[in-house]
Short mmCIF file of C-alpha atoms in Angstrom, two decimals:
data_model
loop_
_atom_site.label_atom_id
_atom_site.label_comp_id
_atom_site.label_asym_id
_atom_site.label_seq_id
_atom_site.Cartn_x
_atom_site.Cartn_y
_atom_site.Cartn_z
CA MET A 1 -0.81 -3.07 -5.19
CA ASN A 2 -2.50 -0.19 -3.39
CA ARG A 3 -0.71 2.11 -0.98
CA VAL A 4 -2.62 2.01 2.31
CA VAL A 5 -3.18 4.90 4.72
CA ILE A 6 -4.78 5.48 8.12
CA THR A 7 -7.66 7.96 7.88
CA GLY A 8 -9.31 7.53 11.28
CA CYS A 9 -8.59 6.23 14.78
CA GLY A 10 -10.82 5.44 17.75
CA VAL A 11 -9.57 4.88 21.30
CA VAL A 12 -11.01 3.71 24.59
CA SER A 13 -8.23 3.52 27.16
CA SER A 14 -7.28 4.19 30.76
CA ILE A 15 -5.48 7.40 29.74
CA GLY A 16 -8.08 8.80 27.40
CA ILE A 17 -11.22 8.23 25.37
CA GLY A 18 -11.00 9.53 21.83
CA MET A 19 -7.92 10.58 19.88
CA ALA A 20 -7.57 14.10 21.29
CA GLU A 21 -7.47 12.99 24.92
CA PHE A 22 -5.33 9.95 24.14
CA THR A 23 -2.77 12.02 22.21
CA ASP A 24 -2.60 14.65 24.95
CA SER A 25 -2.02 11.92 27.56
CA LEU A 26 0.73 10.30 25.49
CA ARG A 27 2.50 13.63 25.09
CA ALA A 28 2.13 14.42 28.82
CA GLY A 29 3.18 10.95 29.97
CA ARG A 30 0.04 10.33 32.01
CA SER A 31 -0.42 7.12 33.96
CA GLY A 32 -3.64 5.11 33.91
CA VAL A 33 -2.80 3.20 37.11
CA ARG A 34 -5.37 2.94 39.89
CA PRO A 35 -6.60 0.29 42.36
CA ILE A 36 -8.66 -2.39 40.61
CA SER A 37 -12.39 -2.04 41.25
CA LEU A 38 -13.87 -4.29 38.55
CA PHE A 39 -13.54 -7.50 40.55
CA ASP A 40 -12.83 -8.64 44.09
CA THR A 41 -9.09 -8.55 44.75
CA SER A 42 -9.26 -10.07 48.24
CA GLY A 43 -6.37 -12.42 48.86
CA PHE A 44 -3.92 -10.65 46.56
CA ASP A 45 -1.06 -8.76 48.19
CA TYR A 46 -1.43 -5.91 45.70
CA ALA A 47 -3.95 -5.12 43.01
CA ASN A 48 -3.28 -2.10 40.84
CA GLY A 49 -4.37 -2.02 37.23
CA CYS A 50 -5.22 0.27 34.35
CA GLU A 51 -9.02 0.34 34.23
CA VAL A 52 -11.05 2.42 31.81
CA THR A 53 -13.02 5.06 33.71
CA GLY A 54 -15.50 7.68 32.57
CA PHE A 55 -16.62 5.59 29.60
CA GLU A 56 -20.28 6.11 28.69
CA PRO A 57 -21.22 3.53 26.06
CA GLU A 58 -24.55 5.16 25.27
CA GLN A 59 -22.65 8.17 23.92
CA TRP A 60 -21.33 6.00 21.08
CA ILE A 61 -23.56 2.95 20.76
CA LYS A 62 -26.84 3.83 19.07
CA GLN A 63 -28.06 0.74 17.21
CA CYS A 64 -27.07 -2.27 19.33
CA ASP A 65 -28.68 -3.16 22.64
CA ILE A 66 -25.90 -2.27 25.10
CA ALA A 67 -27.09 -4.96 27.53
CA GLU A 68 -26.32 -7.58 24.89
CA LEU A 69 -22.70 -6.43 24.54
CA GLY A 70 -19.91 -7.45 26.88
CA ARG A 71 -17.41 -4.96 28.27
CA ALA A 72 -14.82 -5.54 25.53
CA ALA A 73 -17.47 -5.34 22.80
CA ARG A 74 -18.72 -2.03 24.18
CA PHE A 75 -15.19 -0.68 24.07
CA VAL A 76 -14.51 -1.79 20.50
CA VAL A 77 -17.89 -0.78 19.06
CA ALA A 78 -17.43 2.70 20.53
CA ALA A 79 -13.86 2.90 19.19
CA ALA A 80 -15.06 1.80 15.74
CA ARG A 81 -17.69 4.53 15.63
CA MET A 82 -15.08 7.10 16.68
CA ALA A 83 -12.73 5.89 13.95
CA MET A 84 -15.40 6.02 11.25
CA GLN A 85 -16.44 9.51 12.33
CA GLU A 86 -12.82 10.68 12.26
CA ALA A 87 -12.37 9.19 8.81
CA GLY A 88 -15.59 10.77 7.55
CA LEU A 89 -16.73 7.39 6.23
CA ARG A 90 -20.34 6.30 6.09
CA GLU A 91 -19.88 3.18 4.03
CA THR A 92 -22.76 0.79 3.55
CA THR A 93 -22.24 -0.72 0.10
CA ARG A 94 -18.54 -0.78 -0.80
CA PRO A 95 -16.66 -4.01 0.10
CA GLY A 96 -14.97 -3.72 3.46
CA LEU A 97 -13.36 -5.69 6.27
CA ILE A 98 -13.65 -5.69 10.04
CA SER A 99 -10.59 -7.29 11.62
CA ILE A 100 -10.40 -7.26 15.42
CA GLY A 101 -7.81 -8.94 17.59
CA SER A 102 -8.36 -10.17 21.13
CA ALA A 103 -6.48 -12.21 23.69
CA ASP A 104 -9.45 -13.42 25.67
CA GLY A 105 -12.75 -12.15 24.24
CA GLU A 106 -15.28 -11.49 26.97
CA SER A 107 -13.42 -13.07 29.88
CA PHE A 108 -14.96 -10.58 32.29
CA ASP A 109 -18.33 -12.17 31.50
CA LEU A 110 -16.83 -15.66 31.63
CA ASP A 111 -15.62 -14.86 35.15
CA THR A 112 -19.20 -13.95 36.05
CA LEU A 113 -20.58 -17.17 34.58
CA VAL A 114 -18.00 -19.35 36.33
CA GLY A 115 -18.70 -17.57 39.61
CA ALA A 116 -22.42 -18.22 39.23
CA ASP A 117 -21.82 -21.87 38.43
CA VAL A 118 -19.52 -22.35 41.43
CA ALA A 119 -22.10 -20.65 43.68
CA GLY A 120 -24.90 -22.84 42.31
CA ILE A 121 -26.71 -19.84 40.82
CA ASP A 122 -28.55 -20.05 37.52
CA ILE A 123 -26.51 -18.65 34.63
CA ASP A 124 -27.85 -15.42 33.16
CA PRO A 125 -28.67 -16.20 29.50
CA VAL A 126 -28.04 -12.59 28.44
CA VAL A 127 -24.50 -12.75 29.84
CA ALA A 128 -23.97 -16.18 28.28
CA LYS A 129 -24.89 -14.83 24.84
CA ARG A 130 -22.24 -12.11 25.12
CA VAL A 131 -19.15 -14.31 25.56
CA SER A 132 -18.38 -15.30 21.97
CA ALA A 133 -15.26 -13.49 20.77
CA VAL A 134 -16.83 -13.26 17.32
CA ARG A 135 -19.13 -10.57 18.71
CA LEU A 136 -16.18 -8.16 18.88
CA SER A 137 -16.30 -7.85 15.10
CA THR A 138 -19.92 -8.66 14.26
CA ALA A 139 -21.21 -6.09 16.77
CA ILE A 140 -19.32 -3.40 14.85
CA SER A 141 -21.02 -4.33 11.58
CA ASP A 142 -24.38 -4.40 13.36
CA GLU A 143 -23.85 -1.03 15.04
CA LEU A 144 -22.55 0.73 11.94
CA GLU A 145 -25.00 -1.06 9.63
CA LEU A 146 -22.25 -2.34 7.36
CA SER A 147 -23.79 -5.05 5.22
CA THR A 148 -20.93 -5.67 2.76
CA VAL A 149 -18.07 -6.40 5.15
CA GLU A 150 -16.31 -9.53 6.31
CA PRO A 151 -16.18 -9.43 10.14
CA ILE A 152 -13.46 -11.58 11.72
CA THR A 153 -11.91 -11.86 15.17
CA LEU A 154 -8.28 -12.95 15.48
CA ALA A 155 -7.21 -14.51 18.76
CA THR A 156 -3.41 -14.35 18.81
CA ALA A 157 -3.09 -13.19 22.40
CA CYS A 158 -1.02 -10.07 23.06
CA SER A 159 0.00 -9.53 19.42
CA ALA A 160 -3.60 -9.80 18.17
CA GLY A 161 -4.00 -6.08 17.42
CA ASN A 162 -1.03 -6.07 15.06
CA TYR A 163 -2.17 -9.31 13.45
CA ALA A 164 -5.55 -7.68 12.77
CA ILE A 165 -3.85 -4.63 11.26
CA GLY A 166 -1.64 -6.82 9.09
CA TYR A 167 -4.61 -8.84 7.88
CA ALA A 168 -6.42 -5.62 6.98
CA LEU A 169 -3.32 -4.21 5.27
CA ASP A 170 -3.12 -7.28 3.03
CA ALA A 171 -6.80 -7.01 2.08
CA VAL A 172 -6.71 -3.29 1.22
CA ARG A 173 -3.31 -3.48 -0.43
CA ALA A 174 -4.44 -6.33 -2.71
CA GLY A 175 -7.67 -4.53 -3.62
CA ASP A 176 -9.90 -7.18 -2.04
CA VAL A 177 -11.64 -4.44 -0.05
CA ASP A 178 -11.75 -0.65 -0.28
CA TYR A 179 -11.41 -0.02 3.44
CA ALA A 180 -11.00 -1.86 6.73
CA LEU A 181 -11.76 -1.30 10.38
CA CYS A 182 -9.03 -3.05 12.33
CA GLY A 183 -7.55 -3.13 15.80
CA GLY A 184 -7.99 -4.93 19.10
CA ALA A 185 -9.98 -5.06 22.32
CA ASP A 186 -9.94 -6.71 25.72
CA ALA A 187 -11.44 -6.08 29.14
CA MET A 188 -9.80 -6.64 32.49
CA CYS A 189 -10.84 -9.77 34.35
CA ARG A 190 -9.93 -11.74 37.44
CA LYS A 191 -8.72 -14.76 35.46
CA ILE A 192 -6.03 -12.86 33.54
CA PHE A 193 -4.95 -10.92 36.61
CA ALA A 194 -4.72 -14.08 38.74
CA GLY A 195 -2.83 -15.95 36.02
CA PHE A 196 -0.13 -13.30 35.72
CA TYR A 197 -0.07 -12.92 39.51
CA ARG A 198 0.64 -16.65 39.89
CA LEU A 199 3.42 -16.33 37.32
CA GLY A 200 4.96 -13.68 39.59
CA THR A 201 4.79 -11.01 36.90
CA ILE A 202 2.31 -8.49 38.37
CA ALA A 203 3.99 -5.30 39.56
CA PRO A 204 2.97 -4.06 43.01
CA ASP A 205 2.76 -0.40 42.01
CA CYS A 206 3.52 0.55 38.39
CA CYS A 207 5.02 -0.77 35.17
CA ARG A 208 8.71 0.13 34.60
CA PRO A 209 9.86 -1.17 31.20
CA PHE A 210 13.65 -1.36 30.70
CA ASP A 211 14.29 -0.24 34.29
CA ARG A 212 16.74 -2.01 36.57
CA ASP A 213 14.11 -2.09 39.32
CA ARG A 214 11.18 -3.33 37.22
CA LYS A 215 8.69 -5.60 38.96
CA GLY A 216 6.43 -6.76 36.11
CA ILE A 217 3.28 -5.84 34.24
CA LEU A 218 0.01 -4.23 35.22
CA THR A 219 -3.08 -5.58 33.50
CA GLY A 220 -5.11 -3.04 31.57
CA GLU A 221 -8.04 -2.85 29.17
CA GLY A 222 -9.46 -0.90 26.29
CA ALA A 223 -9.85 -0.87 22.54
CA GLY A 224 -8.15 0.73 19.58
CA VAL A 225 -9.60 0.77 16.07
CA LEU A 226 -8.02 2.19 12.91
CA VAL A 227 -9.58 2.89 9.53
CA LEU A 228 -7.29 1.63 6.79
CA GLU A 229 -8.10 2.86 3.31
CA SER A 230 -6.50 2.69 -0.10
CA LEU A 231 -4.66 5.88 -0.97
CA PRO A 232 -6.75 6.49 -4.12
CA SER A 233 -9.94 6.26 -2.04
CA ALA A 234 -8.60 8.57 0.68
CA THR A 235 -7.27 11.22 -1.69
CA ALA A 236 -10.37 11.15 -3.88
CA ARG A 237 -12.53 12.26 -0.97
CA GLY A 238 -9.95 14.58 0.61
CA ALA A 239 -9.57 12.54 3.77
CA ARG A 240 -7.17 13.49 6.56
CA ILE A 241 -4.28 11.03 6.64
CA TYR A 242 -2.55 10.14 9.91
CA ALA A 243 0.15 7.95 8.42
CA GLU A 244 0.85 5.37 5.75
CA VAL A 245 0.99 1.67 6.64
CA LEU A 246 4.25 0.63 5.00
CA GLY A 247 4.37 -3.03 5.93
CA TYR A 248 4.16 -5.70 8.58
CA GLY A 249 5.72 -8.99 9.58
CA ALA A 250 4.32 -11.94 11.52
CA ASN A 251 5.69 -15.27 12.67
CA CYS A 252 5.25 -17.98 15.27
CA ASP A 253 8.53 -19.31 16.62
CA ALA A 254 6.85 -21.75 19.08
CA PHE A 255 9.94 -21.48 21.27
CA HIS A 256 8.20 -21.62 24.66
CA PRO A 257 4.65 -21.24 26.02
CA VAL A 258 5.43 -17.94 27.77
CA ALA A 259 9.10 -16.99 27.24
CA PRO A 260 10.08 -14.92 24.18
CA ASP A 261 12.85 -16.03 21.82
CA GLN A 262 15.43 -13.54 20.56
CA ALA A 263 15.81 -15.21 17.18
CA GLY A 264 12.05 -15.35 16.63
CA VAL A 265 11.54 -11.71 17.59
CA ALA A 266 14.45 -10.58 15.40
CA GLN A 267 13.05 -12.53 12.46
CA CYS A 268 9.68 -10.83 12.90
CA LEU A 269 11.29 -7.37 12.90
CA ARG A 270 13.19 -8.22 9.72
CA LEU A 271 10.04 -9.54 8.04
CA ALA A 272 8.31 -6.21 8.68
CA LEU A 273 11.26 -4.20 7.40
CA ASP A 274 11.47 -6.38 4.29
CA ASP A 275 7.75 -6.02 3.62
CA ALA A 276 8.09 -2.23 3.92
CA ARG A 277 11.26 -2.30 1.78
CA LEU A 278 13.17 -0.39 4.42
CA ARG A 279 16.61 -0.58 5.99
CA PRO A 280 16.95 -0.41 9.79
CA ASP A 281 18.72 2.96 9.54
CA GLU A 282 15.57 4.45 8.00
CA VAL A 283 13.49 3.86 11.17
CA ASP A 284 13.22 6.79 13.60
CA MET A 285 11.43 5.18 16.56
CA ILE A 286 10.53 1.73 17.85
CA SER A 287 7.42 1.16 19.95
CA ALA A 288 8.46 -1.96 21.84
CA HIS A 289 6.20 -4.63 23.25
CA GLY A 290 7.92 -3.50 26.45
CA THR A 291 5.95 -5.31 29.15
CA GLY A 292 8.21 -4.47 32.09
CA THR A 293 9.13 -8.09 32.80
CA GLU A 294 12.77 -9.10 32.89
CA SER A 295 12.30 -11.88 30.35
CA ASN A 296 10.51 -9.72 27.78
CA ASP A 297 12.58 -6.55 28.13
CA ILE A 298 15.98 -8.21 27.92
CA THR A 299 15.02 -10.54 25.07
CA GLU A 300 13.26 -7.88 23.02
CA VAL A 301 16.09 -5.37 23.39
CA ALA A 302 18.59 -8.05 22.37
CA ALA A 303 16.50 -8.79 19.27
CA ILE A 304 16.24 -5.07 18.43
CA ARG A 305 20.01 -4.66 18.75
CA GLU A 306 20.54 -7.77 16.63
CA VAL A 307 18.54 -6.13 13.82
CA TYR A 308 19.44 -2.46 14.36
CA GLY A 309 22.95 -2.71 15.71
CA PRO A 310 24.41 -1.22 18.91
CA ALA A 311 22.66 2.15 18.53
CA PRO A 312 18.99 1.52 17.71
CA PRO A 313 16.54 4.42 17.40
CA PRO A 314 14.62 5.60 20.49
CA THR A 315 12.74 2.58 21.84
CA ILE A 316 9.73 3.29 24.01
CA SER A 317 6.92 1.42 25.77
CA VAL A 318 3.42 2.88 26.05
CA LYS A 319 2.59 0.05 28.49
CA SER A 320 4.29 2.18 31.12
CA MET A 321 1.21 4.43 30.80
CA LEU A 322 -1.55 2.06 29.62
CA GLY A 323 -0.61 -1.16 31.34
CA HIS A 324 -0.83 -4.37 29.34
CA THR A 325 -4.14 -4.27 27.49
CA MET A 326 -3.64 -7.78 26.05
CA GLY A 327 -5.29 -8.08 22.62
CA ALA A 328 -5.72 -4.31 22.44
CA ALA A 329 -2.06 -3.61 23.28
CA SER A 330 -0.44 -3.48 19.85
CA ALA A 331 -3.51 -1.78 18.31
CA LEU A 332 -3.36 1.02 20.89
CA ALA A 333 0.40 1.22 20.40
CA SER A 334 -0.05 1.46 16.61
CA ILE A 335 -2.48 4.32 17.15
CA ALA A 336 0.06 5.94 19.49
CA CYS A 337 2.62 5.62 16.69
CA ALA A 338 0.23 7.20 14.19
CA ALA A 339 -0.37 10.10 16.58
CA ALA A 340 3.37 10.49 17.14
CA VAL A 341 4.07 10.61 13.40
CA ARG A 342 1.28 13.08 12.70
CA HIS A 343 1.96 15.40 15.63
CA GLY A 344 5.75 15.19 15.74
CA PHE A 345 6.71 13.75 19.12
CA ILE A 346 8.03 10.59 20.75
CA PRO A 347 5.91 9.34 23.67
CA PRO A 348 7.89 8.69 26.86
CA THR A 349 8.49 5.54 28.85
CA ILE A 350 7.31 6.74 32.25
CA ASN A 351 8.18 5.47 35.76
CA HIS A 352 11.80 5.20 34.63
CA ALA A 353 14.68 5.79 37.05
CA ASN A 354 17.63 3.52 36.26
CA THR A 355 18.11 1.79 32.91
CA ASP A 356 18.89 -1.90 33.19
CA PRO A 357 22.40 -2.32 31.73
CA ARG A 358 21.04 -5.38 29.92
CA CYS A 359 18.56 -3.08 28.11
CA PRO A 360 20.84 -0.44 26.56
CA VAL A 361 18.30 1.63 24.63
CA ASP A 362 17.16 5.24 24.70
CA CYS A 363 13.68 4.69 26.14
CA VAL A 364 12.85 8.43 26.21
CA PRO A 365 12.47 8.39 29.99
CA ASN A 366 9.53 10.16 31.62
CA LYS A 367 9.11 13.11 29.24
CA SER A 368 8.01 13.12 25.60
CA ARG A 369 10.39 14.47 23.02
CA PRO A 370 9.68 16.60 19.92
CA ALA A 371 10.69 14.70 16.78
CA ALA A 372 9.99 14.84 13.05
CA LEU A 373 9.30 11.14 12.71
CA ARG A 374 9.34 9.62 9.23
CA VAL A 375 9.16 5.87 9.98
CA VAL A 376 8.19 3.98 13.16
CA GLN A 377 8.04 0.30 13.99
CA ASN A 378 5.55 -1.12 16.48
CA ASN A 379 6.10 -4.57 18.01
CA GLY A 380 3.57 -7.01 19.43
CA LEU A 381 4.83 -10.22 21.05
CA ALA A 382 2.67 -13.00 22.46
CA PHE A 383 2.73 -16.31 24.29
CA GLY A 384 3.87 -19.18 22.12
CA GLY A 385 6.11 -16.86 20.12
CA THR A 386 3.20 -15.43 18.13
CA ASN A 387 4.79 -12.17 17.05
CA ALA A 388 3.67 -9.33 14.77
CA SER A 389 5.28 -6.01 13.90
CA VAL A 390 3.76 -3.10 11.97
CA ILE A 391 5.64 -0.23 10.27
CA LEU A 392 4.06 3.18 9.75
CA GLY A 393 5.43 6.12 7.82
CA ARG A 394 4.72 9.81 7.51
CA PHE A 395 2.55 10.54 4.51
CA ASP A 396 4.12 13.19 2.33
CA GLY A 397 2.04 12.60 -0.76
#
């Protein structure tokens, strides 16, 4: 079995485009919150979100017709090119994999099509062609002219990014492919915002994971793509290594359509630790799913304490900065973990004032913390109990 390492990362997010800006924002605890402008928010009492701004797709997309790509596809194709450039890979013939997770594909375009249908307007065929979620992976192979890859899109909701990373890890580890581009992408849309709003889980101002006065999530968007490569391949070409992918766990507890289950989450964490052949006391940081809802925060912390005991390692949520980017969430969080391991810091949980006594963890409130991280665990939880957790480690040779 091959050891597997991360040799490149690409990011499109509300707090930064590209790894340098993203890492700086994580360290500084920057917030991506702003009033939503992508769709009409009339009728909602409040409408903040974490939109991507300043993104210029033509800077990154050279081969595909940008008009034929939806918003999420533009994000993920750009992130894939960034990741390949960082990794120094220009693969066209070696066997590879493209594994992209998404919660909702091109729902922004679906909103447009539904709106046109309701208004009795002819549907734009160009927009209609963009909506297939498969395009999130096939557009990458088209753009990067990768002819010997298997492109797949995994739709496991808010854990999809970690599922895609785990799928890629298995393929590279087993020697089925030499490298993989993996991660997640989603774009903000009215449907997702309205759905969470009706559930009563949209925060009026900001996301406050683990805080006594939390009000819920903020919807976000973006894409995160990682290059996974076998260690022999990476070392043979002298590649920079962010971190080693030590293992992952995935399960589906099917406990409830939207409510998480402590036993199911705890099992997922243990599966990841077992796959990585690690004990809980060897983990230095946990990147929680950490949505900022009462149900998620309390249940996830209880599961973490079940596995790690009464004093778990620092447990943070990057959603306090990024919002909930759905299928991109755990991919962006995995990249945040890789940056934290490589650059020696723990990202903060911002907007924090008073820890909920039912969430007794060190969430690294408001300010990042220097730390020589060796092992980190990143959790992704999803509706239906579709959970996935990835473990990264510092590469010391």
